[in-house]
Coordinates of C-alpha atoms in Angstrom, one line a residue:
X143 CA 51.3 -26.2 19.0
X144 CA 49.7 -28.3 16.4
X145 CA 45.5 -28.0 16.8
X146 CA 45.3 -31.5 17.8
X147 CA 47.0 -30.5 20.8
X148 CA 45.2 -27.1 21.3
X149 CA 42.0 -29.0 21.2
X150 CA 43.8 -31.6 24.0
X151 CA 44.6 -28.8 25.9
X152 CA 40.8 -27.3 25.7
X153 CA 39.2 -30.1 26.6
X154 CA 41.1 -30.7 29.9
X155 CA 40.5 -26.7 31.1
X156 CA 36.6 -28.0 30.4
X157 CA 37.3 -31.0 31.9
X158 CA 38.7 -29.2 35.3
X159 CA 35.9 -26.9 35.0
X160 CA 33.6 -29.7 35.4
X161 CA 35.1 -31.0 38.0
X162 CA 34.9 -28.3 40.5
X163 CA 31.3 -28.1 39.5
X164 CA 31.4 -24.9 36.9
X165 CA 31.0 -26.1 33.7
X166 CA 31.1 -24.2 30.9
X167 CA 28.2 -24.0 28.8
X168 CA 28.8 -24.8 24.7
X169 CA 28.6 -20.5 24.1
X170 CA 31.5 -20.0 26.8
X171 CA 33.5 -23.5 25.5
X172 CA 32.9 -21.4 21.9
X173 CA 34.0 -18.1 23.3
X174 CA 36.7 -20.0 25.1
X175 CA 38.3 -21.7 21.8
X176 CA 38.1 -18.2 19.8
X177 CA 39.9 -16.1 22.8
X178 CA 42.6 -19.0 23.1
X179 CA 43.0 -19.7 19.0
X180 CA 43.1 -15.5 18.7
X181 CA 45.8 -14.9 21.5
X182 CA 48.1 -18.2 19.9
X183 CA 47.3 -16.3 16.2
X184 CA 48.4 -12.8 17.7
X185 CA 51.8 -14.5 19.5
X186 CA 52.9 -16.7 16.4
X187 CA 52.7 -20.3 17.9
X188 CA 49.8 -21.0 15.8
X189 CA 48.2 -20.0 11.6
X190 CA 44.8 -19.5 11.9
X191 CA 44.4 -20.4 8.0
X192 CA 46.0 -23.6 8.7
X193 CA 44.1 -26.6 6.8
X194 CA 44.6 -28.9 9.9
X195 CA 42.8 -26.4 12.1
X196 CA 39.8 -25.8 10.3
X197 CA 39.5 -29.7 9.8
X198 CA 39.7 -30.6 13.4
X199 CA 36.3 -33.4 13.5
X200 CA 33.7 -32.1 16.2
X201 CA 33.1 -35.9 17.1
X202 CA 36.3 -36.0 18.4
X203 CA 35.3 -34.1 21.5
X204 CA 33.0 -36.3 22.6
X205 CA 33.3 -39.3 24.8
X206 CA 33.3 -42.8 23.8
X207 CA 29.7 -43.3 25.5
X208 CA 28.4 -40.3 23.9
X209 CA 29.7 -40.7 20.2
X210 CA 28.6 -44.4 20.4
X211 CA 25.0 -43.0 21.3
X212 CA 25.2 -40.0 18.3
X213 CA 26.5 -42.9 15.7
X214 CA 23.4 -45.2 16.8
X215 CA 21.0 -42.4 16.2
X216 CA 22.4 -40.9 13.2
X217 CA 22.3 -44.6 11.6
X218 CA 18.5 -45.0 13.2
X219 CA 17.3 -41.9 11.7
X220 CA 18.8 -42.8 8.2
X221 CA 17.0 -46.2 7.9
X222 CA 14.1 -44.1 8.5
X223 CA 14.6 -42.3 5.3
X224 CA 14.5 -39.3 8.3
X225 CA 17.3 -36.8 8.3
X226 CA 18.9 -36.7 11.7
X227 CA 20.2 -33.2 12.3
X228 CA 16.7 -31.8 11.1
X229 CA 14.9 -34.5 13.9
X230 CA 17.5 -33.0 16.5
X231 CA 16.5 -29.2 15.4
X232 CA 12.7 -30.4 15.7
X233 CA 13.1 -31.5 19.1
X234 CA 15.1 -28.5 20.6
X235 CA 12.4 -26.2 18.9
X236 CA 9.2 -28.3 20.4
X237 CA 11.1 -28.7 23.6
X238 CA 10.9 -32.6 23.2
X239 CA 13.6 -34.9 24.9
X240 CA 15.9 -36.4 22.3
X241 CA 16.0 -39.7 24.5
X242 CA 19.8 -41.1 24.0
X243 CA 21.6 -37.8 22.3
X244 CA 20.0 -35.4 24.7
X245 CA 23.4 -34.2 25.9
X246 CA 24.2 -32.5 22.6
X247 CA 21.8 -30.4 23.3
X248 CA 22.8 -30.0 26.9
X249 CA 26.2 -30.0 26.8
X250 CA 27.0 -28.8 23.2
X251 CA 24.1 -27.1 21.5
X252 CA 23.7 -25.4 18.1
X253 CA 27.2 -24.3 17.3
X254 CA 28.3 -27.5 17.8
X255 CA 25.8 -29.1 15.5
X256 CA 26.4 -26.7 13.0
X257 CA 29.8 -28.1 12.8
X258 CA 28.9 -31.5 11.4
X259 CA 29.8 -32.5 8.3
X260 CA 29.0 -35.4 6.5
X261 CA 33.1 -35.9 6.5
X262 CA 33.3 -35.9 9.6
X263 CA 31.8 -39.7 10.3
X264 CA 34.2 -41.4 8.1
X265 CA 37.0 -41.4 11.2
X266 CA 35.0 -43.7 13.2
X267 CA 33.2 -46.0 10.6
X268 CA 35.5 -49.4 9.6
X269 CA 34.7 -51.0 6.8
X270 CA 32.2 -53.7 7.8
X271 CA 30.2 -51.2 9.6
X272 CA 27.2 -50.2 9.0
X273 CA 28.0 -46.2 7.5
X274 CA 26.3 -43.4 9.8
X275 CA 25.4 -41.6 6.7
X276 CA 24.2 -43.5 3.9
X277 CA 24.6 -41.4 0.2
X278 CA 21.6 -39.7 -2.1
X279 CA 21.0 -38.6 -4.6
X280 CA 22.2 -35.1 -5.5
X281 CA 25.2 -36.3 -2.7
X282 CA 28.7 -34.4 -4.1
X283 CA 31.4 -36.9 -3.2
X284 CA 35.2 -37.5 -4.3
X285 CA 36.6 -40.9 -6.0
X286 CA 39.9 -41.9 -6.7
X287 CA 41.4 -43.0 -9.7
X288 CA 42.3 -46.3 -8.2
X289 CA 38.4 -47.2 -9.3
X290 CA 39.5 -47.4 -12.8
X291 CA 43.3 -47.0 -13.0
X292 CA 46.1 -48.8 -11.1
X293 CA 47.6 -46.4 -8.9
X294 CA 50.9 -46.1 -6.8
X295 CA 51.4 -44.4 -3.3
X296 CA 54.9 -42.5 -5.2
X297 CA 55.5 -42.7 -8.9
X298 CA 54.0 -41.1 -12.1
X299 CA 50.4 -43.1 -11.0
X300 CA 49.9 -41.4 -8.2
X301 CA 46.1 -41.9 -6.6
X302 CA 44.4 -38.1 -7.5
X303 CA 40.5 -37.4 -6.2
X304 CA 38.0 -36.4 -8.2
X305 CA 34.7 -34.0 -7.0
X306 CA 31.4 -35.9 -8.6
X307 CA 27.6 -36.0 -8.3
X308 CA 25.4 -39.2 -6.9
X309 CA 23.1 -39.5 -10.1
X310 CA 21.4 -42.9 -8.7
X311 CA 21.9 -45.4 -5.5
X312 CA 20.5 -49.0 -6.2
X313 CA 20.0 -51.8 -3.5
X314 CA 20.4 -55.4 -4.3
X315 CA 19.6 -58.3 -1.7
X316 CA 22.1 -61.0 -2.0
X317 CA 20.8 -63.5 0.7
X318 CA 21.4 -61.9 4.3
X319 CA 23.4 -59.3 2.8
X320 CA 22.4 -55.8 0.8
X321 CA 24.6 -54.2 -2.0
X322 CA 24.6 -51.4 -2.5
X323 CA 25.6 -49.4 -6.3
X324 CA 25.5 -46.1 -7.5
X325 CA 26.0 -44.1 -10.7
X326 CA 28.3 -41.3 -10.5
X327 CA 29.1 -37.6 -12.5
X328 CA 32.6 -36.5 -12.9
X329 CA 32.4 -32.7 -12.6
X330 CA 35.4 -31.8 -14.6
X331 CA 34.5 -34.1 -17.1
X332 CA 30.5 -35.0 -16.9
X333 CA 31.8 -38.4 -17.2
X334 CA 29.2 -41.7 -15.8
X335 CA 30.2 -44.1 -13.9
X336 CA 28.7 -47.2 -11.8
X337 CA 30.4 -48.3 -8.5
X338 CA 29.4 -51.8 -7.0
X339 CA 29.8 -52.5 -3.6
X340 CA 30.1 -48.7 -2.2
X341 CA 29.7 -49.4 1.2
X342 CA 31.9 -53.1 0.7
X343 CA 34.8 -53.4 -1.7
X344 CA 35.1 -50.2 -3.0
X345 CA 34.7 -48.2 0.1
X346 CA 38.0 -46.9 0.4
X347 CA 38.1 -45.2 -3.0
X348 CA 35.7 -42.6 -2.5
X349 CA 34.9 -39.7 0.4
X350 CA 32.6 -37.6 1.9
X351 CA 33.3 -33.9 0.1
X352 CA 35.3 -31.8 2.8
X353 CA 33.7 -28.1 2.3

């Protein structure tokens, strides 16, 4: 079984769960995930140091409704200069409603949080949207060669990533629209560069740093 489909497979025995009104609590869906991942380990159908496995996106498992709802806030909080996961932690700690995203609390709590990685967003952002997670300074990010170098899907160009550091992130008003630039560091080589348009043009040649 590939851990797309374990996950499928998880979220219907929730799903059930739910519907026969027991549901599981996020500590049992955790305890639930580990028992099933270790028995699969222990009989061979599945590597537990797989790459695809440990890279399965959290925001996968929620609904439409609710991911729509986390994406809204997660943008909200970031206009506000306000970082979101920390407004989330504040609430749960002062016992305060978190209004829209309440259920992640409810429904999916700490561990779940925990899980989220900046990464993780770039699934469900297209690129006229309006990104979740906007970069700062200090950000560690990867950019592809294609920003300086033409580059070929096979052949002796092939596109390669490169780790950097955010240096600087400038906003320019052009009418109605904002652009948005940044100055990056290579780390291998401590190499500068600036990138125009990183949330336009040039948004598909550079990611979120997968930990």
């Amino acid at each position: 079984m590939t851990p797309g489909e374990i996950e499928a497979a998880l979220q219907a025995a929730i799903a059930r769960c739910d519907a026969i009104n027991c549901p599981l609590n996020p500590q049992q869906q955790q305890i639930l995930r580990q028992v099933v991942l270790e028995s699969l380990c222990k009989e061979g159908l599945v590597n537990s140091n797989r790459q695809e496995w440990q890279e399965i996106n959290p925001l996968d498992e929620l609904t439409l409704e609710q991911r729509q709802s986390f994406l809204q806030f997660v943008r909200e909080k970031e206009r506000q200069e306000r970082p979101w996961k920390v407004q989330l932690m504040n609430d749960w700690l002062q016992e305060r409603d978190s209004g829209s995203v309440q259920f992640i609390r409810d429904r999916f709590g700490l561990s779940w949080l925990n899980r989220i990685e900046p990464s993780h967003f770039e699934k469900y952002v297209e690129i006229d949207d309006e990104p979740p997670m906007k970069l700062k300074v200090g950000d560690r990010i990867e950019v592809s060669n294609a920003l300086w170098e033409w580059v070929q899907d096979e052949g002796p160009c092939s596109r390669q990533w490169f780790v950097c550091t955010v240096l600087q992130v400038n906003e320019v008003r052009n009418g109605e629209d904002i652009i948005t630039s940044c100055i990056i560091r290579l780390i291998n080589t401590g190499m500068e560069y600036e990138i125009q348009g990183i949330y336009q043009w040039n948004r598909y040649y550079w990611r979120w740093l997968q930990r």
